Each structure stands twice: as structure tokens, then as C-alpha cells.
Amino acid sequence: MKLVAALFTTALVTLGSWASASPMGLSPEGQKASAPDIAVNSKGDIAVLWVDRSPQDKPADGAHHHDRHLAVTDVYVSISKDGGNTFSAPTKVNASSGAVWGQQVSRPRIVGTPNGTWHVAYSANDIHPKFNKTLLTTHYTRSVDGGRSFESPKRLSSVTDQDMSDVIHGGFASAAAFGTMASAPDGSVHVYWIDTRHMKPDSDSGALYGSASGDDGKTFTTDKQVIATGVCPCCQLTAVANSKSEIIMGSRRVEKDSFRPATVMTLSRSDDVAHERQSIGGAPWQINGCPLKPTVVALHDSKVFAASHSGGEATPGVIFSVSNDEGNSFKPRGIVHPSAAVSDAPAIAINKSLVLLAWHAKVGTAPRRVFYRYYNLDGDPLGEVKELESSPGVSQFPIIAVRPDGNFQLLWQQADRIWSTTLAAQ
Amino acid sequence: MKALRRLLVCGFVLLCAPPLAAETPAKPVNAAEFKSALVSARGKVVVLNLWATWCVPCLREVPDLLTVTNEVNASGVVLIGVAIDDPSPGASEVERFRKKYFPDFFTYARQGPEMDELASVIDPAWNEVVPTTYLIDRSGKVVRRIQGKKSAQEFRKMIKEML
């Protein structure tokens, strides 16, 4: 009886640590968690994902330890089956410790499909069979048991035929990273990444490649080049599917004289470019460097909402832009946080009538903190910019999704943990 | 004689002390140490370059920066690098890279988890773009922030304007 009581108490304590009132810590103490992602499936289950940097300095088996920039992280997933009120104990996605090349600017991604499958894409290392050098490749795995376990990963990016290890990537023969993933209403799963397999040594731009599955992740198409050049090689892609199962993708374009506008484009169901990349507007940003800035997108009927950091503005920060014609043209709404010294890392989610935009910013002498603001479906602000209530210190890299109850689930990184809270749909 | 010896010793220490020494291994520092190093560099024009081993434009830019700052070294111009790579024990990744490609490049490496840890010492509003180069005058004041790779000619002009 004592044993039962002890077990019951332990269970309550364990549950309590996950079921506490918001904000709640999702990643365990002791991990070095970062780079959160979130997905909601049509059943209303919520999956959260993060990268754990704890295995650092222990490269995955098979990697060349003399190389640089090796994968040294793990990915964890935790599931909520009650609309975001409680989350399961985290499951480690990768079987081999330290196998994932994941960080805030090249985050592993997670999406769900209607039958409950969770899909995860991330970058990892392989060894080139001919050059015997390390590659950075894009991998995929799925869970068909509600996030309790994940299948052996499959590599989606083909092995390069070019050795660029002496030019870029600190030892990699080529790289397929900074990727994204989307699930479409027709059940297809699409994975994209930025690829440097044919990048010229003096070039500043990568190519966009993708691979898709029509059988819930069981098999994937051979990877396909979607855009040959002109893709910022270090600005993570983002993608969502519209009601026609087309993909709306955010990326940064490399233009003549090093202008790098944030852009949005539409891909057909077969991953052909249906509408060329359109700039989301704002002041031109001329930068021959590594911006490391994604362009995030969210959809509502024919409206496309986009946000991205721009260094071209008088005060560098996040710009917000709205398209009323499925992304064919954009009307920029300006800097979202003009009083901040700098703002970055935007995230957008939309419920039936509200747009929630979150970002991190530095105001005055304060450390980086997470801020948010609501907008209507025309992109007009509702209320003021608000700072997220969280512990003192640095809070950063917000990610948002709409909960089944219509409220917003917001994740962020605070010190070495991932936290979650609920923001009411006002 | 004692005074002369003391002067010689002081001179030797100054010559060996960063940030002036060439072929010095990349040193991981925290914000306080970095701030102290910049204070020590007052009296010189500092060209402070934020770079990363994974940033191709940075790697193309560093040789030009070395050339230009060497040209005006006698005028009291020093080049200091700050590698923003994820920290690793002993800055081993950064150091391997520095040693292989730019052995004369004096650079610090970040020690803490935040990418902006060191940059915030001089520019709290840094937007985490590399390369970013700051021109700092002899009083320690940042007079210019330059983002993106620039040519040797562009750097030469901007630095000479400060002399």
C-alpha cells in the first residue's frame, strides 16, 4: 500500500511539473535547450520540439572528429493531448546521441498530419563515400504512435558531387540545411532546404531543394531543385500550405549588388514555382554577409502575413507586411517595434479573426525580451506592443501556434529552457 | 639601471599583451574580459571585426582587413576579431580556422551561450549580422558601424579618415 501511495505521489509530482499554470517549463532542467518549434494537428494535439545542446563535443558516431561544425545536438518532442494544458515527458527523436545539426538559425521542424503522425525534419552529418569527408544533409523521421517513438531517419538530400570543403562550411563537402517543412490539406508532407551542392566558390547564393511524401512520410520523392540560385544560403526557409495544398514559402533573395529582400512565393502541389518570389517590402537591405534572418509567413484565406528582420530600416528591426492577393503583392506595415533598439526573430499565428505577432527585442538597457502585439485581419494593430511576462533575464526566440480552443500557445527560450504560455484570443 | 630594466620589462609586457600580438591563439573571453581588453586598447584606432567560421563573406573579408590595418599599423591602428561561433572548449574550432587561414589575425572567441554577448559590449543594438565591423577612435568611441563585406579600398578610405 505504501508503495502504491509512493508511486501515486511520484506520479502527481511528475504530472504537476508539466501541468502547472502557465508559464510552464517544457524542457527539463539540466538540458541546454534552444530553437523551439510547435505544430498542431487536425485532432487538436499539440507537438513541441526543441534542440538540446547538452551532447556538445560528442560528435555523432561516424563523423570525422577532425572536421568542424559537426552535429552535436539532440532533438526532443513533447506532446499535449489536452489542448496545451499539459505535455508529455519529452521523447528523444534521434537515436544516435548528438546526431542533429540544430541551432536557432537552422531549426529542426515539426508538422502533424490528420491521422496523428508527427513528422520531423532536421540537418545531420553523413560521410561522402568518394571524398571521405563530412556532409551536412537533411534528414526526416516520423512518429506513428503519437510521439512516443520515432522511426529510423532517412536522408532526403542527395549526396553532392562537388567537394567544397576547402572553401566553405568549415570542413563540409556541401550543405543541405536551413530547411523547413509543411503539411498540406491533401495529406502531403513537404520538406525543403537550402543546398550548396553546386554553389560556385565565389558565389553568395544557394539553391532551393525539396522532397515530398504522398503517403504520410512512408516514402519521399527524390529531391528536386526548385530554385537554382539566388537563395540566401544562411536564412532559414519557412513554409505553410494553403487550402489548395500549394506551398507558400518565405525566403530571402540574393540580388545584384548584395540586396537581400525578404520574399514570399507560391509553389504548386508538385513543387514547381507557381508565383515568383515577391518582396514583402520595406527599405532595401544591402548586405554582403550572413543575415541569418528567416521570413515567416502565415495564411488566412487569400491573405498572406509575413514578417522578417530588415537591417535596411533606419532602426534595424522586424517589419510586418500583408498581402491580400495570395502573396502576389505586399503592403508593408513598417517596423513592429519602433521604440526598440533592435528587434528580431518574428513569429506569426492566426486564429479565425486575430493575428498574433511575437518577436524579441532590446529596449533601452534591458536584455533581450519577448514582445507581442495583436492585429486584425487587415493587418491593423489592436492595442499596444506588450512584453511577455516571464522571469527576469534574456527571453528570446518566440514561436506561436493556435490552440484548439482558439487561444495562442507561445513558446520561447529562457536561459537554457523552453517555456510555454497561453495568450488569450482577445 | 633598475628604472631602465623596469621600463624594458614593461615594454616587453606591452608588446606581448593582446590585442597587439600577432599569431596569438583565439582566446575565449566573457563580456567583462572583452570590455577590459577594449579599455586597454584606448589610444589606438581599433578596427573591430565580428566574424564567424561559417560566414563565407567574413572569410573573404579578413585578408583585406589584415592588409589594410598592416599598412597603417605604425599610425596606431589595430585589428581585433571577435568570432561569434558557438563556444567550444578552448575555442578549438575558431582557433583551427584562424591558424589555418589567417595566422596573423588576432581574434577573441565568445565564451557564453548568447551570440551577442561580446558585441553587446560596444553595440547593444547589434542585429546579429556578420560580418560587422566597428571603427573605434582613440578615445574608445564607436564612430562607424559597417555591415556586410567591404573591399580593401573601402576599408582603407574609412580608416584613413580617422587618422
Coordinates of C-alpha atoms in Angstrom, one line a residue:
Chain A
M1 CA 0.0 0.0 0.0
K2 CA 2.9 2.3 0.9
L3 CA 4.4 1.5 -2.5
V4 CA 1.2 2.4 -4.3
A5 CA 0.9 5.7 -2.3
A6 CA 4.5 6.5 -3.1
L7 CA 4.0 5.7 -6.7
F8 CA 0.8 7.9 -6.8
T9 CA 2.7 10.7 -5.1
T10 CA 5.6 10.4 -7.6
A11 CA 3.1 10.4 -10.5
L12 CA 1.4 13.5 -9.2
V13 CA 4.7 15.4 -8.7
T14 CA 5.8 14.4 -12.2
L15 CA 2.4 15.4 -13.7
G16 CA 2.5 18.6 -11.6
S17 CA 5.7 19.7 -13.2
W18 CA 4.1 19.6 -16.6
A19 CA 0.6 20.6 -15.7
S20 CA 1.4 23.8 -13.7
A21 CA -0.3 27.1 -14.6
S22 CA 1.3 29.0 -17.4
P23 CA 4.1 29.8 -18.0
M24 CA 5.5 26.3 -17.7
G25 CA 8.9 24.9 -18.4
L26 CA 8.7 22.3 -21.1
S27 CA 12.4 21.2 -21.5
P28 CA 13.8 19.6 -18.4
E29 CA 16.3 21.4 -16.2
G30 CA 19.8 20.3 -16.9
Q31 CA 19.4 20.3 -20.6
K32 CA 20.7 23.2 -22.7
A33 CA 17.5 23.7 -24.7
S34 CA 17.0 26.1 -27.6
A35 CA 15.4 26.5 -31.0
P36 CA 11.8 25.6 -30.2
D37 CA 9.2 24.7 -32.8
I38 CA 5.4 23.9 -32.5
A39 CA 2.8 22.2 -34.5
V40 CA -0.9 21.4 -34.1
N41 CA -2.6 18.6 -35.9
S42 CA -6.3 18.4 -37.0
K43 CA -7.1 16.3 -33.9
G44 CA -6.1 19.3 -31.8
D45 CA -3.0 17.6 -30.4
I46 CA 0.0 19.9 -30.0
A47 CA 3.6 18.9 -30.5
V48 CA 6.5 21.0 -29.3
L49 CA 10.1 20.4 -30.4
W50 CA 13.4 21.7 -29.2
V51 CA 17.1 21.2 -29.6
D52 CA 19.3 20.1 -26.7
R53 CA 22.9 21.2 -26.9
S54 CA 24.0 19.1 -23.9
P55 CA 25.7 16.4 -26.0
Q56 CA 28.1 19.1 -27.4
D57 CA 31.6 18.0 -28.0
K58 CA 30.5 14.4 -28.6
P59 CA 30.0 14.2 -32.4
A60 CA 27.7 11.5 -33.6
D61 CA 29.2 8.1 -34.5
G62 CA 30.8 8.1 -37.9
A63 CA 31.5 11.8 -38.1
H64 CA 35.1 12.8 -38.7
H65 CA 36.2 14.3 -35.4
H66 CA 38.8 16.4 -37.0
D67 CA 36.2 18.3 -39.0
R68 CA 34.4 21.4 -37.8
H69 CA 30.8 22.3 -37.4
L70 CA 29.8 18.8 -36.7
A71 CA 26.3 17.8 -35.5
V72 CA 26.4 17.8 -31.7
T73 CA 22.8 18.2 -30.6
D74 CA 19.7 16.1 -29.9
V75 CA 16.1 16.9 -30.7
Y76 CA 13.2 16.3 -28.3
V77 CA 9.5 16.3 -28.8
S78 CA 6.7 16.6 -26.2
I79 CA 3.0 16.2 -27.0
S80 CA -0.1 17.7 -25.5
K81 CA -3.4 15.8 -25.9
D82 CA -5.4 18.3 -23.9
G83 CA -5.1 21.4 -26.0
G84 CA -1.8 22.6 -24.5
N85 CA -2.6 22.4 -20.8
T86 CA -0.2 19.6 -20.1
F87 CA 2.6 18.0 -22.0
S88 CA 4.1 14.5 -22.1
A89 CA 7.6 13.8 -20.9
P90 CA 9.9 14.5 -23.8
T91 CA 10.9 11.9 -26.3
K92 CA 14.3 12.0 -27.9
V93 CA 13.9 11.9 -31.7
N94 CA 17.3 11.0 -32.9
A95 CA 18.6 7.5 -31.9
S96 CA 22.3 8.3 -32.0
S97 CA 23.3 10.9 -29.4
G98 CA 24.5 14.2 -30.9
A99 CA 23.3 13.3 -34.4
V100 CA 21.4 16.6 -35.1
W101 CA 22.9 19.8 -36.5
G102 CA 20.4 22.1 -34.9
Q103 CA 20.5 25.7 -33.8
Q104 CA 18.3 28.7 -33.6
V105 CA 19.1 29.8 -37.2
S106 CA 18.7 26.3 -38.6
R107 CA 16.0 24.8 -36.5
P108 CA 14.6 21.3 -36.8
R109 CA 10.9 21.5 -37.7
I110 CA 7.8 19.5 -36.8
V111 CA 4.4 19.2 -38.5
G112 CA 1.4 16.9 -38.0
T113 CA -0.9 15.2 -40.4
P114 CA -4.6 14.3 -40.0
N115 CA -4.1 10.7 -38.9
G116 CA -1.9 11.7 -36.0
T117 CA 1.5 11.2 -37.5
W118 CA 4.2 13.7 -36.4
H119 CA 6.9 14.5 -38.9
V120 CA 10.3 15.9 -38.0
A121 CA 13.0 17.2 -40.4
Y122 CA 16.5 18.2 -39.3
S123 CA 20.0 18.5 -40.6
A124 CA 22.7 15.9 -39.7
N125 CA 26.0 14.6 -40.9
D126 CA 26.9 11.9 -43.4
I127 CA 30.2 10.9 -44.8
H128 CA 30.8 11.3 -48.5
P129 CA 31.6 7.9 -50.0
K130 CA 34.1 9.2 -52.5
F131 CA 35.7 12.2 -50.8
N132 CA 35.5 10.6 -47.3
K133 CA 34.5 14.0 -45.9
T134 CA 31.6 15.1 -43.8
L135 CA 28.5 16.3 -45.4
L136 CA 25.6 18.3 -43.9
T137 CA 22.5 16.7 -45.1
T138 CA 18.7 16.9 -44.5
H139 CA 17.1 14.1 -42.6
Y140 CA 13.5 13.1 -41.9
T141 CA 11.8 10.9 -39.4
R142 CA 8.2 10.4 -38.2
S143 CA 6.2 9.1 -35.2
V144 CA 3.2 7.0 -35.9
D145 CA 2.4 6.3 -32.2
G146 CA 1.6 9.8 -31.1
G147 CA 5.1 11.0 -30.4
R148 CA 6.2 8.1 -28.1
S149 CA 8.8 6.9 -30.6
F150 CA 10.3 7.9 -33.9
E151 CA 11.4 5.8 -36.8
S152 CA 14.9 5.5 -38.1
P153 CA 15.7 8.7 -40.0
K154 CA 16.0 8.8 -43.8
R155 CA 18.2 11.2 -45.7
L156 CA 16.3 13.3 -48.1
S157 CA 19.1 15.3 -49.7
S158 CA 21.2 13.6 -52.3
V159 CA 24.9 13.3 -51.8
T160 CA 26.7 16.1 -53.6
D161 CA 29.1 15.6 -56.5
Q162 CA 31.2 18.5 -55.6
D163 CA 33.8 18.9 -52.8
M164 CA 33.6 22.4 -51.3
S165 CA 35.2 21.6 -48.0
D166 CA 38.2 23.9 -48.6
V167 CA 36.0 26.9 -49.5
I168 CA 33.1 26.9 -47.1
H169 CA 31.3 25.3 -44.3
G170 CA 34.3 24.7 -42.2
G171 CA 35.0 21.2 -43.5
F172 CA 31.7 20.1 -45.0
A173 CA 31.9 18.9 -48.6
S174 CA 28.5 20.5 -49.1
A175 CA 25.5 21.5 -47.0
A176 CA 21.7 20.9 -47.1
A177 CA 20.4 22.9 -44.2
F178 CA 18.4 25.9 -43.0
G179 CA 15.3 23.9 -44.0
T180 CA 11.6 23.9 -43.3
M181 CA 8.6 21.6 -43.6
A182 CA 4.9 21.9 -44.3
S183 CA 1.9 19.5 -44.3
A184 CA -0.9 20.2 -46.7
P185 CA -4.6 19.6 -46.5
D186 CA -4.3 16.8 -49.1
G187 CA -2.1 14.9 -46.6
S188 CA 1.2 15.5 -48.4
V189 CA 4.3 16.4 -46.4
H190 CA 6.9 18.7 -48.0
V191 CA 10.5 19.2 -46.8
Y192 CA 12.7 22.0 -48.2
W193 CA 16.2 23.1 -47.6
I194 CA 19.0 25.4 -48.9
D195 CA 21.5 23.4 -50.8
T196 CA 25.1 24.3 -51.8
R197 CA 25.9 21.2 -53.8
H198 CA 26.5 23.3 -57.0
M199 CA 27.4 26.6 -55.3
K200 CA 30.3 28.3 -57.0
P201 CA 33.2 29.2 -54.8
D202 CA 32.8 32.9 -55.4
S203 CA 29.0 32.8 -55.1
D204 CA 26.9 34.3 -52.4
S205 CA 23.7 32.3 -53.0
G206 CA 22.4 28.8 -52.6
A207 CA 19.8 26.7 -54.3
L208 CA 16.4 25.6 -53.0
Y209 CA 15.7 21.9 -53.0
G210 CA 12.7 19.9 -51.8
S211 CA 11.3 16.5 -51.4
A212 CA 7.7 15.4 -50.8
S213 CA 5.7 12.5 -49.5
G214 CA 2.2 11.5 -50.6
D215 CA 1.9 8.5 -48.2
D216 CA 2.2 10.2 -44.8
G217 CA 6.0 10.1 -44.7
K218 CA 6.5 6.4 -45.5
T219 CA 8.3 7.3 -48.7
F220 CA 9.6 10.6 -50.3
T221 CA 10.3 11.7 -53.8
T222 CA 13.9 12.0 -55.0
D223 CA 15.0 15.5 -54.1
K224 CA 14.3 18.2 -56.7
Q225 CA 15.8 21.5 -57.4
V226 CA 13.1 24.2 -57.0
I227 CA 15.2 27.3 -57.5
A228 CA 18.7 27.1 -58.9
T229 CA 20.3 30.1 -57.4
G230 CA 19.7 33.4 -55.6
V231 CA 18.6 32.0 -52.3
C232 CA 20.3 33.5 -49.2
P233 CA 22.3 30.5 -48.0
C234 CA 22.0 31.2 -44.3
C235 CA 18.4 32.5 -44.0
Q236 CA 16.2 29.7 -42.8
L237 CA 13.2 28.8 -45.0
T238 CA 9.6 28.8 -43.8
A239 CA 6.6 27.2 -45.4
V240 CA 2.8 26.8 -44.9
A241 CA 0.2 25.2 -47.1
N242 CA -2.9 26.9 -48.3
S243 CA -6.3 25.4 -48.8
K244 CA -5.3 24.3 -52.3
S245 CA -2.4 22.4 -50.9
E246 CA 0.0 24.8 -52.5
I247 CA 3.0 25.8 -50.5
I248 CA 3.6 29.4 -49.5
M249 CA 7.2 29.9 -48.7
G250 CA 9.2 32.6 -47.1
S251 CA 12.9 33.0 -48.1
R252 CA 15.4 35.7 -48.6
R253 CA 16.5 36.5 -52.2
V254 CA 20.1 37.4 -53.2
E255 CA 20.0 40.1 -55.7
K256 CA 22.6 42.1 -57.7
D257 CA 24.8 44.4 -55.6
S258 CA 24.0 42.3 -52.5
F259 CA 20.5 43.4 -51.9
R260 CA 18.7 40.8 -49.9
P261 CA 14.9 41.3 -49.7
A262 CA 12.7 39.1 -47.6
T263 CA 10.3 37.3 -50.1
V264 CA 7.3 35.1 -50.3
M265 CA 6.5 32.7 -53.2
T266 CA 4.0 30.1 -54.1
L267 CA 4.9 26.5 -55.1
S268 CA 2.4 24.2 -56.9
R269 CA 1.5 20.8 -55.4
S270 CA 4.3 19.4 -57.5
D271 CA 6.8 21.9 -56.0
D272 CA 7.1 23.9 -59.1
V273 CA 7.3 27.7 -58.8
A274 CA 3.8 28.9 -59.3
H275 CA 4.4 32.5 -58.4
E276 CA 7.9 34.0 -58.3
R277 CA 9.3 35.4 -55.1
Q278 CA 7.7 38.7 -54.1
S279 CA 9.4 41.1 -51.8
I280 CA 7.5 41.9 -48.6
G281 CA 8.7 45.5 -48.9
G282 CA 10.4 47.8 -46.5
A283 CA 13.6 49.7 -47.0
P284 CA 16.1 47.9 -49.3
W285 CA 18.8 46.0 -47.3
Q286 CA 22.1 45.8 -49.0
I287 CA 24.2 43.2 -47.1
N288 CA 27.1 41.1 -48.5
G289 CA 27.1 38.9 -45.4
C290 CA 25.2 36.4 -43.4
P291 CA 21.9 37.9 -42.3
L292 CA 20.7 34.7 -40.7
K293 CA 17.1 36.0 -40.9
P294 CA 14.1 33.9 -41.9
T295 CA 11.0 35.4 -43.4
V296 CA 8.0 34.0 -41.5
V297 CA 4.6 33.5 -43.1
A298 CA 1.0 32.8 -42.0
L299 CA -2.2 32.5 -44.0
H300 CA -5.9 33.3 -43.7
D301 CA -7.9 32.7 -46.9
S302 CA -6.3 34.8 -49.6
K303 CA -4.3 36.9 -47.2
V304 CA -0.7 36.2 -46.5
F305 CA 1.0 37.8 -43.5
A306 CA 4.8 38.0 -43.5
A307 CA 7.5 39.3 -41.1
S308 CA 11.2 39.4 -41.2
H309 CA 14.1 41.4 -39.7
S310 CA 15.5 44.1 -42.0
G311 CA 18.8 45.8 -41.5
G312 CA 17.8 48.3 -44.2
E313 CA 15.5 50.2 -41.9
A314 CA 16.7 53.3 -40.1
T315 CA 16.5 51.3 -36.9
P316 CA 17.1 47.6 -37.8
G317 CA 14.2 45.5 -36.8
V318 CA 11.2 43.3 -37.7
I319 CA 9.0 44.5 -40.5
F320 CA 5.4 43.3 -40.9
S321 CA 3.7 43.0 -44.3
V322 CA 0.3 41.9 -45.6
S323 CA -0.8 40.5 -48.9
N324 CA -4.5 40.5 -49.9
D325 CA -3.9 38.5 -53.1
E326 CA -2.3 35.2 -52.1
G327 CA 1.2 36.7 -51.9
N328 CA 1.3 38.3 -55.3
S329 CA 1.9 41.7 -53.8
F330 CA 2.6 43.0 -50.3
K331 CA 1.8 46.1 -48.4
P332 CA 4.4 46.7 -45.7
R333 CA 3.2 47.9 -42.4
G334 CA 6.6 49.1 -41.2
I335 CA 8.7 48.3 -38.2
V336 CA 6.7 46.5 -35.5
H337 CA 8.6 47.8 -32.5
P338 CA 9.9 51.3 -33.4
S339 CA 10.9 52.1 -29.8
A340 CA 13.2 49.1 -29.6
A341 CA 16.9 49.5 -30.3
V342 CA 16.7 46.3 -32.3
S343 CA 14.0 43.6 -32.9
D344 CA 14.3 40.2 -34.5
A345 CA 13.0 36.6 -34.6
P346 CA 9.4 37.2 -35.5
A347 CA 6.7 34.5 -35.3
I348 CA 3.1 34.8 -36.6
A349 CA -0.1 32.8 -35.9
I350 CA -3.7 33.5 -36.9
N351 CA -6.9 32.2 -35.4
K352 CA -10.3 33.0 -37.0
S353 CA -10.2 36.7 -36.5
L354 CA -6.9 37.7 -34.9
V355 CA -3.3 37.8 -36.0
L356 CA -0.7 37.4 -33.2
L357 CA 2.8 38.6 -34.0
A358 CA 5.6 38.0 -31.5
W359 CA 9.3 38.8 -31.6
H360 CA 12.3 39.5 -29.3
A361 CA 13.7 43.0 -28.9
K362 CA 16.1 45.1 -26.8
V363 CA 14.5 48.2 -25.3
G364 CA 16.7 50.7 -23.5
T365 CA 19.4 49.0 -21.5
A366 CA 17.2 45.9 -20.8
P367 CA 18.3 42.5 -22.0
R368 CA 16.5 40.9 -25.0
R369 CA 12.9 40.1 -24.2
V370 CA 9.9 38.7 -26.0
F371 CA 7.2 41.1 -27.1
Y372 CA 3.9 40.6 -28.9
R373 CA 1.0 42.5 -30.5
Y374 CA -2.4 41.6 -31.9
Y375 CA -3.6 42.7 -35.3
N376 CA -6.8 42.4 -37.2
L377 CA -7.1 40.5 -40.4
D378 CA -6.4 43.7 -42.4
G379 CA -3.0 43.9 -40.6
D380 CA -4.1 46.9 -38.4
P381 CA -2.7 46.8 -34.8
L382 CA -5.1 46.1 -32.0
G383 CA -3.8 47.5 -28.7
E384 CA -0.2 48.2 -27.8
V385 CA 3.0 46.3 -28.0
K386 CA 3.2 44.1 -24.9
E387 CA 6.2 42.5 -23.2
L388 CA 5.7 38.8 -22.4
E389 CA 5.6 38.1 -18.7
S390 CA 8.5 35.8 -17.9
S391 CA 11.4 35.5 -15.5
P392 CA 14.0 38.3 -15.5
G393 CA 16.9 37.9 -17.9
V394 CA 17.0 37.1 -21.5
S395 CA 13.8 35.7 -23.1
Q396 CA 14.0 35.1 -26.8
F397 CA 13.0 33.2 -30.0
P398 CA 9.2 33.1 -29.6
I399 CA 7.2 30.5 -31.6
I400 CA 3.4 30.5 -31.8
A401 CA 0.5 28.2 -32.7
V402 CA -3.2 28.4 -32.4
R403 CA -4.6 26.0 -29.8
P404 CA -7.8 24.0 -30.4
D405 CA -9.7 26.5 -28.2
G406 CA -8.7 29.4 -30.4
N407 CA -6.2 30.8 -27.9
F408 CA -2.5 31.1 -28.7
Q409 CA 0.2 28.8 -27.4
L410 CA 3.5 30.7 -27.3
L411 CA 6.9 29.0 -26.7
W412 CA 10.2 30.8 -26.1
Q413 CA 13.7 30.2 -24.8
Q414 CA 14.6 31.5 -21.4
A415 CA 18.2 30.7 -20.3
D416 CA 18.6 27.0 -21.1
R417 CA 15.0 26.1 -21.1
I418 CA 12.0 26.2 -23.3
W419 CA 8.9 27.7 -21.8
S420 CA 5.3 27.8 -22.8
T421 CA 2.3 30.0 -22.0
T422 CA -1.1 30.7 -23.3
L423 CA -2.2 34.1 -24.7
A424 CA -5.9 34.7 -24.9
A425 CA -7.5 35.4 -28.2
Q426 CA -8.8 38.8 -27.1
Chain B
M1 CA 69.6 50.9 -14.1
K2 CA 66.7 49.5 -12.1
A3 CA 64.4 52.0 -13.8
L4 CA 65.7 51.1 -17.2
R5 CA 65.2 47.4 -16.5
R6 CA 61.7 48.2 -15.3
L7 CA 61.0 50.1 -18.5
L8 CA 62.3 47.2 -20.6
V9 CA 60.2 44.7 -18.8
C10 CA 57.1 47.0 -19.1
G11 CA 57.8 47.4 -22.8
F12 CA 58.1 43.6 -23.2
V13 CA 54.9 43.0 -21.4
L14 CA 53.1 45.6 -23.5
L15 CA 54.5 44.1 -26.7
C16 CA 53.3 40.7 -25.7
A17 CA 49.9 41.7 -24.5
P18 CA 46.9 41.4 -26.7
P19 CA 45.4 42.9 -28.7
L20 CA 48.7 43.8 -30.4
A21 CA 50.3 40.4 -30.7
A22 CA 50.2 38.5 -34.0
E23 CA 49.9 34.7 -34.2
T24 CA 48.1 34.7 -30.9
P25 CA 45.6 31.8 -30.4
A26 CA 42.0 32.8 -30.3
K27 CA 41.1 33.4 -26.8
P28 CA 37.6 32.7 -25.4
V29 CA 36.5 35.7 -23.3
N30 CA 33.4 36.8 -21.5
A31 CA 31.9 40.3 -21.7
A32 CA 33.8 41.7 -18.8
E33 CA 37.2 40.5 -20.1
F34 CA 36.4 41.8 -23.6
K35 CA 35.4 45.2 -22.2
S36 CA 38.7 45.3 -20.3
A37 CA 40.6 44.4 -23.4
L38 CA 39.0 47.3 -25.3
V39 CA 39.8 49.7 -22.5
S40 CA 43.4 48.6 -22.8
A41 CA 43.4 49.4 -26.5
R42 CA 42.5 53.0 -25.9
G43 CA 44.9 55.4 -27.5
K44 CA 44.7 53.3 -30.7
V45 CA 42.3 53.2 -33.5
V46 CA 40.6 49.8 -33.3
V47 CA 39.1 48.0 -36.2
L48 CA 36.8 45.5 -34.5
N49 CA 35.6 42.8 -36.8
L50 CA 32.7 40.4 -35.8
W51 CA 33.1 37.2 -37.9
A52 CA 32.3 33.5 -37.8
T53 CA 33.9 30.4 -39.3
W54 CA 30.7 29.6 -41.1
C55 CA 30.3 33.0 -42.7
V56 CA 31.8 33.0 -46.2
P57 CA 31.8 36.8 -46.8
C58 CA 33.6 37.1 -43.4
L59 CA 36.3 34.7 -44.6
R60 CA 36.8 36.7 -47.8
E61 CA 37.0 39.9 -45.9
V62 CA 39.5 39.1 -43.2
P63 CA 42.6 39.0 -45.5
D64 CA 41.7 42.5 -46.8
L65 CA 41.3 43.8 -43.2
L66 CA 44.7 42.4 -42.4
T67 CA 46.3 44.0 -45.4
V68 CA 44.8 47.4 -44.7
T69 CA 45.4 47.5 -41.0
N70 CA 49.0 46.4 -41.5
E71 CA 49.5 49.3 -43.9
V72 CA 48.6 51.8 -41.1
N73 CA 49.8 49.8 -38.1
A74 CA 52.5 52.4 -37.5
S75 CA 49.8 55.0 -37.1
G76 CA 48.4 53.1 -34.1
V77 CA 45.7 51.1 -35.9
V78 CA 44.9 47.6 -34.6
L79 CA 42.6 44.9 -35.9
I80 CA 40.7 42.9 -33.3
G81 CA 38.5 40.0 -34.3
V82 CA 35.6 38.6 -32.4
A83 CA 34.4 35.1 -33.5
I84 CA 30.8 34.6 -32.7
D85 CA 30.8 30.9 -33.3
D86 CA 29.1 28.6 -30.8
P87 CA 31.7 28.3 -28.0
S88 CA 33.7 25.1 -27.8
P89 CA 36.4 24.1 -25.3
G90 CA 39.4 26.3 -25.8
A91 CA 37.9 28.0 -28.8
S92 CA 39.2 25.0 -30.7
E93 CA 37.0 25.4 -33.8
V94 CA 37.8 29.1 -34.1
E95 CA 41.5 28.5 -33.4
R96 CA 41.8 25.8 -36.0
F97 CA 40.3 28.0 -38.6
R98 CA 42.3 31.1 -37.6
K99 CA 45.5 29.1 -37.6
K100 CA 44.8 27.6 -41.0
Y101 CA 43.6 30.6 -42.9
F102 CA 44.7 33.8 -41.0
P103 CA 47.6 33.0 -38.7
D104 CA 48.2 36.7 -38.2
F105 CA 44.6 37.5 -37.3
F106 CA 44.2 38.4 -33.6
T107 CA 40.8 37.3 -32.5
Y108 CA 38.8 36.6 -29.4
A109 CA 36.1 33.9 -29.3
R110 CA 32.9 34.1 -27.4
Q111 CA 32.6 32.1 -24.2
G112 CA 28.9 32.3 -23.4
P113 CA 25.8 30.9 -24.9
E114 CA 24.5 34.2 -26.4
M115 CA 25.7 35.2 -29.8
D116 CA 25.6 38.9 -28.9
E117 CA 27.5 38.5 -25.7
L118 CA 30.6 40.3 -26.8
A119 CA 29.1 42.6 -29.4
S120 CA 26.7 44.0 -26.8
V121 CA 29.7 45.5 -25.0
I122 CA 30.1 48.1 -27.8
D123 CA 26.8 47.8 -29.6
P124 CA 23.7 46.7 -27.6
A125 CA 21.7 47.1 -30.8
W126 CA 23.7 44.7 -32.9
N127 CA 21.4 42.7 -35.1
E128 CA 23.5 39.5 -35.2
V129 CA 24.6 40.0 -38.8
V130 CA 28.1 39.1 -39.8
P131 CA 30.5 40.5 -40.9
T132 CA 30.0 43.6 -38.8
T133 CA 33.0 45.9 -38.4
Y134 CA 33.2 48.8 -35.9
L135 CA 35.7 51.6 -36.3
I136 CA 36.6 52.8 -32.8
D137 CA 38.5 56.0 -32.2
R138 CA 41.4 56.5 -29.8
S139 CA 39.1 57.5 -27.0
G140 CA 37.2 54.3 -27.3
K141 CA 34.1 55.7 -29.1
V142 CA 32.5 53.8 -31.9
V143 CA 32.4 56.1 -34.9
R144 CA 31.2 53.8 -37.5
R145 CA 29.3 50.5 -37.9
I146 CA 29.9 48.7 -41.2
Q147 CA 27.7 45.7 -42.1
G148 CA 28.5 43.2 -44.8
K149 CA 31.7 42.5 -46.6
K150 CA 33.6 45.6 -47.8
S151 CA 36.6 45.8 -50.1
A152 CA 40.2 46.7 -49.0
Q153 CA 39.7 50.0 -50.8
E154 CA 36.6 50.9 -48.9
F155 CA 38.2 50.0 -45.6
R156 CA 41.3 51.9 -46.5
K157 CA 39.3 55.1 -47.1
M158 CA 37.2 54.8 -44.0
I159 CA 40.2 54.1 -41.7
K160 CA 42.3 56.8 -43.2
E161 CA 39.5 59.3 -42.5
M162 CA 40.1 58.5 -38.8
L163 CA 43.8 59.1 -38.7

